[in-house]
PDB file of C-alpha atoms and ligand atoms in Angstrom:
ATOM      1  CA  MET A   1      12.975  -8.112 -10.130  1.00 94.00           C
ATOM      2  CA  LEU A   2       9.676  -9.045 -11.026  1.00 97.00           C
ATOM      3  CA  THR A   3       9.385 -12.016 -13.707  1.00 98.00           C
ATOM      4  CA  PHE A   4       5.857 -13.615 -14.878  1.00 98.00           C
ATOM      5  CA  GLU A   5       6.410 -17.531 -17.229  1.00 98.00           C
ATOM      6  CA  ASN A   6       3.629 -18.766 -18.750  1.00 97.00           C
ATOM      7  CA  VAL A   7       0.760 -17.710 -15.782  1.00 98.00           C
ATOM      8  CA  THR A   8      -2.156 -18.758 -16.323  1.00 97.00           C
ATOM      9  CA  PHE A   9      -5.147 -18.097 -13.029  1.00 97.00           C
ATOM     10  CA  GLN A  10      -8.715 -18.808 -13.496  1.00 97.00           C
ATOM     11  CA  TYR A  11     -11.741 -17.365 -11.211  1.00 97.00           C
ATOM     12  CA  LYS A  12     -13.259 -20.629 -10.049  1.00 94.00           C
ATOM     13  CA  GLU A  13     -16.393 -18.706 -10.405  1.00 95.00           C
ATOM     14  CA  GLU A  14     -15.955 -18.369 -14.283  1.00 94.00           C
ATOM     15  CA  ASP A  15     -14.735 -20.411 -17.187  1.00 94.00           C
ATOM     16  CA  PHE A  16     -12.408 -19.184 -19.294  1.00 94.00           C
ATOM     17  CA  SER A  17      -8.543 -18.485 -17.828  1.00 95.00           C
ATOM     18  CA  ILE A  18      -9.088 -14.795 -17.229  1.00 96.00           C
ATOM     19  CA  ILE A  19      -4.411 -14.609 -16.995  1.00 97.00           C
ATOM     20  CA  ASP A  20      -3.549 -16.918 -19.810  1.00 96.00           C
ATOM     21  CA  HIS A  21      -0.179 -17.945 -20.539  1.00 97.00           C
ATOM     22  CA  LEU A  22       1.320 -14.761 -19.695  1.00 97.00           C
ATOM     23  CA  SER A  23       4.732 -13.807 -19.750  1.00 97.00           C
ATOM     24  CA  PHE A  24       6.521 -10.865 -19.008  1.00 97.00           C
ATOM     25  CA  HIS A  25       9.327  -8.834 -16.879  1.00 98.00           C
ATOM     26  CA  ILE A  26       9.819  -5.598 -14.763  1.00 97.00           C
ATOM     27  CA  ASN A  27      13.370  -3.946 -14.154  1.00 97.00           C
ATOM     28  CA  LYS A  28      14.326  -2.923 -10.222  1.00 96.00           C
ATOM     29  CA  GLY A  29      14.140   0.738 -10.364  1.00 95.00           C
ATOM     30  CA  GLU A  30      11.686   0.882 -13.100  1.00 96.00           C
ATOM     31  CA  PHE A  31       8.441   2.686 -12.374  1.00 97.00           C
ATOM     32  CA  VAL A  32       5.915   0.759 -14.464  1.00 98.00           C
ATOM     33  CA  SER A  33       2.540   1.566 -15.417  1.00 98.00           C
ATOM     34  CA  ILE A  34      -0.664  -1.369 -16.502  1.00 97.00           C
ATOM     35  CA  ILE A  35      -3.118   0.505 -18.507  1.00 96.00           C
ATOM     36  CA  GLY A  36      -6.237  -1.914 -20.172  1.00 92.00           C
ATOM     37  CA  PRO A  37      -9.721  -1.749 -20.226  1.00 88.00           C
ATOM     38  CA  SER A  38     -11.899  -1.702 -16.756  1.00 86.00           C
ATOM     39  CA  GLY A  39     -12.551  -5.418 -15.948  1.00 89.00           C
ATOM     40  CA  CYS A  40      -9.856  -6.904 -18.034  1.00 91.00           C
ATOM     41  CA  GLY A  41      -7.616  -8.065 -15.193  1.00 94.00           C
ATOM     42  CA  LYS A  42      -5.300  -5.728 -13.818  1.00 94.00           C
ATOM     43  CA  SER A  43      -6.074  -6.195 -10.244  1.00 94.00           C
ATOM     44  CA  THR A  44      -5.928 -10.032 -10.690  1.00 96.00           C
ATOM     45  CA  ILE A  45      -1.932  -9.862 -11.506  1.00 97.00           C
ATOM     46  CA  PHE A  46      -1.406  -7.655  -8.519  1.00 96.00           C
ATOM     47  CA  ARG A  47      -3.412 -10.494  -6.578  1.00 95.00           C
ATOM     48  CA  LEU A  48      -1.206 -13.243  -7.798  1.00 97.00           C
ATOM     49  CA  VAL A  49       1.848 -11.041  -7.172  1.00 97.00           C
ATOM     50  CA  ASN A  50       0.573 -10.744  -3.370  1.00 93.00           C
ATOM     51  CA  ARG A  51      -0.476 -13.954  -2.635  1.00 95.00           C
ATOM     52  CA  LEU A  52      -4.304 -13.045  -2.272  1.00 93.00           C
ATOM     53  CA  LEU A  53      -4.525 -15.473  -5.052  1.00 96.00           C
ATOM     54  CA  GLY A  54      -2.596 -18.580  -6.444  1.00 94.00           C
ATOM     55  CA  PHE A  55      -1.924 -19.274  -9.552  1.00 94.00           C
ATOM     56  CA  LYS A  56      -2.871 -22.785 -12.434  1.00 93.00           C
ATOM     57  CA  SER A  57       0.055 -23.167 -13.593  1.00 95.00           C
ATOM     58  CA  GLY A  58       3.157 -20.925 -14.827  1.00 97.00           C
ATOM     59  CA  LYS A  59       5.963 -19.191 -12.588  1.00 97.00           C
ATOM     60  CA  ILE A  60       6.506 -15.681 -10.719  1.00 98.00           C
ATOM     61  CA  LEU A  61       9.584 -15.065  -9.469  1.00 97.00           C
ATOM     62  CA  VAL A  62      10.691 -11.871  -7.465  1.00 97.00           C
ATOM     63  CA  ASP A  63      14.814 -11.781  -7.556  1.00 95.00           C
ATOM     64  CA  GLY A  64      14.852 -14.678  -9.426  1.00 95.00           C
ATOM     65  CA  ALA A  65      13.048 -17.053  -6.058  1.00 96.00           C
ATOM     66  CA  GLY A  66       9.801 -18.352  -6.478  1.00 96.00           C
ATOM     67  CA  ILE A  67       6.868 -16.219  -4.855  1.00 96.00           C
ATOM     68  CA  GLU A  68       5.990 -19.068  -2.441  1.00 94.00           C
ATOM     69  CA  SER A  69       9.698 -19.151  -0.714  1.00 93.00           C
ATOM     70  CA  GLN A  70       9.372 -15.729   0.199  1.00 93.00           C
ATOM     71  CA  LYS A  71       8.148 -13.282   2.435  1.00 89.00           C
ATOM     72  CA  HIS A  72       8.188  -9.257   3.015  1.00 87.00           C
ATOM     73  CA  TYR A  73       8.832  -9.753  -0.974  1.00 92.00           C
ATOM     74  CA  CYS A  74       6.455  -6.765  -1.907  1.00 93.00           C
ATOM     75  CA  GLY A  75       3.983  -3.908  -0.616  1.00 91.00           C
ATOM     76  CA  TYR A  76       0.586  -3.772  -2.172  1.00 92.00           C
ATOM     77  CA  MET A  77      -0.978  -0.468  -1.778  1.00 90.00           C
ATOM     78  CA  PRO A  78      -4.520   0.337  -2.883  1.00 85.00           C
ATOM     79  CA  GLN A  79      -7.574   1.295  -4.107  1.00 82.00           C
ATOM     80  CA  GLN A  80      -9.096   2.447  -0.630  1.00 82.00           C
ATOM     81  CA  ASP A  81      -6.627   4.284   1.283  1.00 80.00           C
ATOM     82  CA  MET A  82      -8.054   1.177   4.896  1.00 88.00           C
ATOM     83  CA  LEU A  83      -6.586   3.549   7.151  1.00 93.00           C
ATOM     84  CA  PHE A  84      -8.355   1.803   9.918  1.00 95.00           C
ATOM     85  CA  PRO A  85     -10.245   4.659  11.612  1.00 95.00           C
ATOM     86  CA  TRP A  86      -9.950   3.513  14.980  1.00 96.00           C
ATOM     87  CA  ARG A  87      -6.004   3.882  15.048  1.00 96.00           C
ATOM     88  CA  SER A  88      -4.907   6.725  14.818  1.00 97.00           C
ATOM     89  CA  VAL A  89      -2.280   7.858  11.945  1.00 97.00           C
ATOM     90  CA  ALA A  90       1.586   6.520  12.809  1.00 97.00           C
ATOM     91  CA  ASP A  91      -0.637   3.588  14.563  1.00 96.00           C
ATOM     92  CA  ASN A  92      -1.931   2.424  11.038  1.00 96.00           C
ATOM     93  CA  VAL A  93       1.356   3.079   9.802  1.00 96.00           C
ATOM     94  CA  ARG A  94       3.215   1.083  12.239  1.00 96.00           C
ATOM     95  CA  LEU A  95       0.971  -1.649  10.913  1.00 94.00           C
ATOM     96  CA  PRO A  96       3.928  -2.805   8.842  1.00 91.00           C
ATOM     97  CA  LEU A  97       5.622  -3.501  10.986  1.00 93.00           C
ATOM     98  CA  GLU A  98       3.452  -5.203  13.985  1.00 94.00           C
ATOM     99  CA  ILE A  99       3.476  -7.718  11.348  1.00 90.00           C
ATOM    100  CA  HIS A 100       6.811  -8.394  10.695  1.00 88.00           C
ATOM    101  CA  GLY A 101       7.889  -8.292  14.083  1.00 90.00           C
ATOM    102  CA  GLY A 102      11.240  -7.737  15.553  1.00 91.00           C
ATOM    103  CA  PHE A 103      11.235  -4.142  16.244  1.00 93.00           C
ATOM    104  CA  SER A 104      11.331  -3.165  19.874  1.00 96.00           C
ATOM    105  CA  ASP A 105       8.433  -0.533  19.900  1.00 96.00           C
ATOM    106  CA  GLY A 106      11.271   1.986  20.667  1.00 96.00           C
ATOM    107  CA  GLU A 107      12.217   1.578  17.028  1.00 95.00           C
ATOM    108  CA  MET A 108       8.931   1.409  15.819  1.00 95.00           C
ATOM    109  CA  ASP A 109       8.881   4.993  16.456  1.00 95.00           C
ATOM    110  CA  ARG A 110      11.532   5.377  15.112  1.00 95.00           C
ATOM    111  CA  ARG A 111      10.685   4.403  12.235  1.00 93.00           C
ATOM    112  CA  VAL A 112       7.309   5.998  11.803  1.00 95.00           C
ATOM    113  CA  GLU A 113       7.934   8.971  12.599  1.00 94.00           C
ATOM    114  CA  LEU A 114      11.033   9.276   9.455  1.00 90.00           C
ATOM    115  CA  ALA A 115       8.443   8.000   7.025  1.00 89.00           C
ATOM    116  CA  LEU A 116       5.272   9.848   8.319  1.00 92.00           C
ATOM    117  CA  ALA A 117       8.020  13.269   7.599  1.00 90.00           C
ATOM    118  CA  SER A 118       9.489  11.428   4.467  1.00 84.00           C
ATOM    119  CA  VAL A 119       5.413  12.389   3.876  1.00 85.00           C
ATOM    120  CA  GLY A 120       5.084  15.766   4.850  1.00 88.00           C
ATOM    121  CA  LEU A 121       2.757  14.194   7.807  1.00 92.00           C
ATOM    122  CA  GLY A 122       5.539  14.496  10.184  1.00 93.00           C
ATOM    123  CA  ASP A 123       2.484  16.585  12.872  1.00 94.00           C
ATOM    124  CA  TRP A 124      -0.459  14.225  12.202  1.00 96.00           C
ATOM    125  CA  GLY A 125       0.797  10.674  13.603  1.00 96.00           C
ATOM    126  CA  ARG A 126      -1.598  11.223  16.698  1.00 96.00           C
ATOM    127  CA  LYS A 127      -4.832  12.267  14.429  1.00 97.00           C
ATOM    128  CA  SER A 128      -7.351   9.778  13.024  1.00 97.00           C
ATOM    129  CA  PRO A 129      -7.454   9.171   9.645  1.00 96.00           C
ATOM    130  CA  GLY A 130     -10.657  10.725   9.163  1.00 95.00           C
ATOM    131  CA  GLU A 131      -9.234  14.324  10.345  1.00 96.00           C
ATOM    132  CA  LEU A 132      -7.317  13.360   6.859  1.00 95.00           C
ATOM    133  CA  SER A 133      -8.140  15.089   3.272  1.00 92.00           C
ATOM    134  CA  GLY A 134      -8.233  13.380   0.237  1.00 88.00           C
ATOM    135  CA  GLY A 135      -4.292  13.105  -0.445  1.00 89.00           C
ATOM    136  CA  MET A 136      -2.712  13.432   2.674  1.00 92.00           C
ATOM    137  CA  ARG A 137      -4.717   9.514   3.882  1.00 92.00           C
ATOM    138  CA  GLN A 138      -3.203   8.878   0.187  1.00 89.00           C
ATOM    139  CA  ARG A 139      -0.107   9.485   1.719  1.00 90.00           C
ATOM    140  CA  ALA A 140       0.128   8.053   4.945  1.00 93.00           C
ATOM    141  CA  ALA A 141      -1.059   4.739   3.341  1.00 93.00           C
ATOM    142  CA  PHE A 142       1.978   4.816   0.979  1.00 89.00           C
ATOM    143  CA  ALA A 143       4.364   5.798   4.208  1.00 90.00           C
ATOM    144  CA  ARG A 144       2.348   2.617   5.123  1.00 93.00           C
ATOM    145  CA  THR A 145       3.523   0.483   1.971  1.00 90.00           C
ATOM    146  CA  VAL A 146       6.978   1.926   2.091  1.00 86.00           C
ATOM    147  CA  LEU A 147       7.430   0.231   6.169  1.00 88.00           C
ATOM    148  CA  THR A 148       6.794  -3.304   4.736  1.00 87.00           C
ATOM    149  CA  GLY A 149      11.118  -2.114   3.158  1.00 82.00           C
ATOM    150  CA  SER A 150       9.718  -4.309   0.949  1.00 89.00           C
ATOM    151  CA  ASP A 151      12.116  -3.041  -2.636  1.00 92.00           C
ATOM    152  CA  LEU A 152       8.999  -3.719  -4.702  1.00 95.00           C
ATOM    153  CA  LEU A 153       5.733  -1.616  -4.313  1.00 94.00           C
ATOM    154  CA  LEU A 154       2.138  -2.420  -6.229  1.00 95.00           C
ATOM    155  CA  LEU A 155      -0.033   0.516  -6.596  1.00 95.00           C
ATOM    156  CA  ASP A 156      -3.903  -0.089  -7.460  1.00 94.00           C
ATOM    157  CA  GLU A 157      -5.283   3.245  -8.911  1.00 92.00           C
ATOM    158  CA  PRO A 158      -4.073   4.526  -5.362  1.00 88.00           C
ATOM    159  CA  PHE A 159      -5.567   8.371  -6.648  1.00 86.00           C
ATOM    160  CA  SER A 160      -7.860   7.682  -9.024  1.00 85.00           C
ATOM    161  CA  ALA A 161     -10.328   8.342  -5.689  1.00 80.00           C
ATOM    162  CA  LEU A 162      -8.765  12.056  -5.204  1.00 82.00           C
ATOM    163  CA  ASP A 163     -10.204  15.462  -7.471  1.00 85.00           C
ATOM    164  CA  TYR A 164      -8.382  16.088 -10.425  1.00 88.00           C
ATOM    165  CA  LEU A 165      -6.048  19.178  -8.716  1.00 87.00           C
ATOM    166  CA  THR A 166      -4.810  16.910  -5.792  1.00 84.00           C
ATOM    167  CA  ARG A 167      -3.691  13.739  -8.573  1.00 86.00           C
ATOM    168  CA  LEU A 168      -2.211  15.895 -10.271  1.00 88.00           C
ATOM    169  CA  THR A 169      -0.277  17.269  -7.269  1.00 85.00           C
ATOM    170  CA  MET A 170       0.242  13.549  -5.578  1.00 86.00           C
ATOM    171  CA  ARG A 171       1.031  12.676  -9.094  1.00 89.00           C
ATOM    172  CA  GLU A 172       4.622  14.481  -8.637  1.00 89.00           C
ATOM    173  CA  TRP A 173       4.477  13.970  -5.333  1.00 85.00           C
ATOM    174  CA  LEU A 174       5.119  10.232  -5.457  1.00 90.00           C
ATOM    175  CA  LEU A 175       7.471  10.465  -8.748  1.00 92.00           C
ATOM    176  CA  GLU A 176       9.817  12.791  -6.114  1.00 88.00           C
ATOM    177  CA  GLN A 177       8.803   9.835  -3.540  1.00 85.00           C
ATOM    178  CA  TRP A 178      10.080   6.981  -6.415  1.00 90.00           C
ATOM    179  CA  GLU A 179      14.014   9.197  -6.855  1.00 89.00           C
ATOM    180  CA  GLN A 180      14.441   9.081  -2.838  1.00 84.00           C
ATOM    181  CA  GLU A 181      13.596   5.275  -2.378  1.00 79.00           C
ATOM    182  CA  ARG A 182      14.380   3.919  -5.654  1.00 84.00           C
ATOM    183  CA  LYS A 183      11.996   1.769  -4.797  1.00 91.00           C
ATOM    184  CA  THR A 184      10.306  -1.048  -8.055  1.00 96.00           C
ATOM    185  CA  VAL A 185       7.573   0.018  -8.967  1.00 96.00           C
ATOM    186  CA  LEU A 186       4.174  -1.285 -10.423  1.00 97.00           C
ATOM    187  CA  PHE A 187       0.635   1.432 -10.976  1.00 96.00           C
ATOM    188  CA  ILE A 188      -2.112   0.093 -12.179  1.00 96.00           C
ATOM    189  CA  THR A 189      -3.912   3.110 -13.490  1.00 93.00           C
ATOM    190  CA  HIS A 190      -7.060   3.295 -16.954  1.00 87.00           C
ATOM    191  CA  ASP A 191      -5.888   6.729 -16.511  1.00 92.00           C
ATOM    192  CA  VAL A 192      -3.341   7.307 -19.554  1.00 94.00           C
ATOM    193  CA  GLU A 193      -2.267  10.617 -19.466  1.00 94.00           C
ATOM    194  CA  GLU A 194      -1.419   9.606 -15.754  1.00 94.00           C
ATOM    195  CA  ALA A 195       0.582   6.428 -17.102  1.00 96.00           C
ATOM    196  CA  VAL A 196       2.669   8.237 -20.208  1.00 97.00           C
ATOM    197  CA  PHE A 197       2.796  11.556 -16.596  1.00 96.00           C
ATOM    198  CA  LEU A 198       4.362   9.162 -14.649  1.00 96.00           C
ATOM    199  CA  SER A 199       6.184   5.700 -15.895  1.00 97.00           C
ATOM    200  CA  SER A 200       9.800   4.925 -17.524  1.00 97.00           C
ATOM    201  CA  ARG A 201       6.992   1.765 -19.579  1.00 98.00           C
ATOM    202  CA  ILE A 202       3.575   0.876 -19.764  1.00 98.00           C
ATOM    203  CA  LEU A 203       2.510  -2.219 -20.600  1.00 98.00           C
ATOM    204  CA  VAL A 204      -1.254  -2.561 -22.253  1.00 96.00           C
ATOM    205  CA  ALA A 205      -3.555  -5.060 -21.515  1.00 93.00           C
ATOM    206  CA  GLU A 206      -5.624  -5.451 -24.722  1.00 86.00           C
ATOM    207  CA  SER A 207      -8.196  -7.626 -24.747  1.00 84.00           C
ATOM    208  CA  MET A 208      -9.483 -10.153 -21.860  1.00 87.00           C
ATOM    209  CA  PRO A 209      -8.620 -12.282 -21.211  1.00 92.00           C
ATOM    210  CA  ILE A 210      -4.795 -11.128 -21.233  1.00 95.00           C
ATOM    211  CA  THR A 211      -2.553 -13.614 -22.349  1.00 95.00           C
ATOM    212  CA  ARG A 212       0.552 -10.417 -23.376  1.00 95.00           C
ATOM    213  CA  LEU A 213       0.837  -7.404 -21.910  1.00 96.00           C
ATOM    214  CA  ARG A 214       2.005  -4.898 -24.756  1.00 96.00           C
ATOM    215  CA  SER A 215       5.294  -3.129 -23.789  1.00 97.00           C
ATOM    216  CA  PHE A 216       5.942   1.457 -24.691  1.00 98.00           C
ATOM    217  CA  GLN A 217       9.156   2.959 -23.515  1.00 97.00           C
ATOM    218  CA  VAL A 218       8.236   6.487 -22.636  1.00 97.00           C
ATOM    219  CA  PRO A 219      10.466   8.785 -24.750  1.00 97.00           C
ATOM    220  CA  ALA A 220      10.746  10.991 -21.843  1.00 95.00           C
ATOM    221  CA  GLY A 221      13.398  11.161 -18.747  1.00 94.00           C
ATOM    222  CA  TYR A 222      13.442  12.241 -14.841  1.00 93.00           C
ATOM    223  CA  PRO A 223      12.056  14.588 -13.244  1.00 91.00           C
ATOM    224  CA  ARG A 224       8.802  15.095 -14.970  1.00 93.00           C
ATOM    225  CA  THR A 225       6.767  18.736 -14.993  1.00 89.00           C
ATOM    226  CA  LEU A 226       3.596  18.735 -16.808  1.00 87.00           C
ATOM    227  CA  GLU A 227       5.547  20.613 -19.739  1.00 92.00           C
ATOM    228  CA  THR A 228       6.574  16.353 -20.745  1.00 92.00           C
ATOM    229  CA  LEU A 229       2.873  16.110 -21.411  1.00 91.00           C
ATOM    230  CA  LYS A 230       3.379  18.858 -23.662  1.00 93.00           C
ATOM    231  CA  GLN A 231       6.170  16.870 -26.057  1.00 95.00           C
ATOM    232  CA  PRO A 232       5.356  15.713 -28.918  1.00 96.00           C
ATOM    233  CA  GLU A 233       6.525  12.448 -28.305  1.00 96.00           C
ATOM    234  CA  THR A 234       4.726  12.188 -25.116  1.00 96.00           C
ATOM    235  CA  LEU A 235       1.805  13.751 -26.897  1.00 96.00           C
ATOM    236  CA  MET A 236       2.691  10.538 -29.864  1.00 97.00           C
ATOM    237  CA  LEU A 237       2.252   8.071 -26.997  1.00 97.00           C
ATOM    238  CA  LYS A 238      -0.651   9.056 -25.483  1.00 96.00           C
ATOM    239  CA  GLU A 239      -2.751   8.695 -28.518  1.00 95.00           C
ATOM    240  CA  GLN A 240      -1.382   6.097 -29.945  1.00 95.00           C
ATOM    241  CA  LEU A 241      -2.430   3.933 -26.455  1.00 96.00           C
ATOM    242  CA  ILE A 242      -5.442   5.484 -26.299  1.00 94.00           C
ATOM    243  CA  SER A 243      -6.853   4.742 -30.056  1.00 92.00           C
ATOM    244  CA  LEU A 244      -5.368   0.876 -28.764  1.00 91.00           C
ATOM    245  CA  LEU A 245      -7.432   0.837 -25.897  1.00 89.00           C
ATOM    246  CA  ARG A 246     -10.507   2.100 -27.961  1.00 86.00           C
ATOM    247  CA  ARG A 247      -9.811  -0.618 -30.892  1.00 77.00           C
ATOM    248  CA  ASP A 248     -12.814  -2.577 -30.824  1.00 60.00           C
ATOM    249  CA  ARG A 249     -15.137  -0.105 -28.397  1.00 62.00           C
ATOM    250  CA  LEU A 250     -18.329   1.268 -29.594  1.00 51.00           C
TER     251      LEU A 250
HETATM  252  P1  ADP B 301      -9.137  -4.633 -13.388  1.00 90.06           P
HETATM  253  O1  ADP B 301      -8.726  -4.735 -12.607  1.00 90.06           O
HETATM  254  O2  ADP B 301      -8.695  -5.513 -15.320  1.00 90.06           O
HETATM  255  O3  ADP B 301     -10.269  -3.921 -13.775  1.00 90.06           O
HETATM  256  P2  ADP B 301      -9.754  -7.804 -11.922  1.00 90.06           P
HETATM  257  O4  ADP B 301      -8.897  -8.010 -12.499  1.00 90.06           O
HETATM  258  O5  ADP B 301     -10.041  -6.669 -10.834  1.00 90.06           O
HETATM  259  O6  ADP B 301     -10.458  -6.303 -12.984  1.00 90.06           O
HETATM  260  O7  ADP B 301     -11.353  -7.987 -12.543  1.00 90.06           O
HETATM  261  C1  ADP B 301     -11.387  -8.792 -13.913  1.00 90.06           C
HETATM  262  C2  ADP B 301     -12.111  -9.294 -13.890  1.00 90.06           C
HETATM  263  O8  ADP B 301     -12.377 -11.032 -12.596  1.00 90.06           O
HETATM  264  C3  ADP B 301     -13.735  -9.007 -13.511  1.00 90.06           C
HETATM  265  O9  ADP B 301     -14.497  -8.767 -14.598  1.00 90.06           O
HETATM  266  C4  ADP B 301     -14.606 -10.115 -13.112  1.00 90.06           C
HETATM  267  O10 ADP B 301     -15.479 -10.764 -13.811  1.00 90.06           O
HETATM  268  C5  ADP B 301     -13.641 -10.552 -12.668  1.00 90.06           C
HETATM  269  N1  ADP B 301     -13.001 -10.993 -11.077  1.00 90.06           N
HETATM  270  C6  ADP B 301     -12.730 -10.336 -10.462  1.00 90.06           C
HETATM  271  N2  ADP B 301     -12.750 -11.191  -9.136  1.00 90.06           N
HETATM  272  C7  ADP B 301     -13.141 -11.925  -8.788  1.00 90.06           C
HETATM  273  C8  ADP B 301     -13.770 -13.264  -7.685  1.00 90.06           C
HETATM  274  N3  ADP B 301     -13.493 -12.463  -6.895  1.00 90.06           N
HETATM  275  N4  ADP B 301     -14.392 -13.570  -8.186  1.00 90.06           N
HETATM  276  C9  ADP B 301     -14.309 -14.554  -9.202  1.00 90.06           C
HETATM  277  N5  ADP B 301     -14.360 -13.385 -10.302  1.00 90.06           N
HETATM  278  C10 ADP B 301     -13.882 -12.295  -9.921  1.00 90.06           C
END
């Protein structure tokens, strides 16, 4: 689905390449988390995939073709929900369809209605984003990301601003969505437990610059429950990842 081949990127303000000859591959339908120390370049990887940034050398392929020749190949959900306060919830969710173009008003209404219902916000379309709780806003933002129609979703710490209990609920909710939608998800988090709970595979950025991502298969199937995190194999993986990330840190 997504392939990095020797990708190198440097911010022009910096004198080194923060992404340095990085190669990795994500298979169709996987749920893969990227974890690593804050500031190591995880979000930069996303900004390269969605072309907010241009890379210096290498190749980024989606479904085997270079991203520079493609449109609408990924949906991106940033940390903040980025819902426009002057648009209703439904009109926010409708935005990717307007940008995409080619849909009649009726078709857009129909798709938005379905998308809102699928995230449990069927009755909330006419409200303004300010009337929704944090978890509901993130669900609306997710519905908007899904409506990009892309099979590849990039989710950048989507739950980091939520309180702990809402996060737990949102994780379970996201896995249900993933199992229904059958999309490929790439998920950034600094929370090891969140990564283990959600992912089929975890990629660890151990160093800055990022020269490689170390891959760990999560030894648990789906569906997952909080019990999954208590199994000896998943506990061991969690400990292993924590000690890897704490290495070289005081
Ligand atoms: P992460 O997602 O791992 O927390 P980022 O990818 O957001 O990290 O940023 C990694 C590093 O890249 C930052 O520590 C900073 O030094 C640098 N950086 C991020 N954005 C910019 C920018 N717009 N211009 C210059 N440097 C940046």
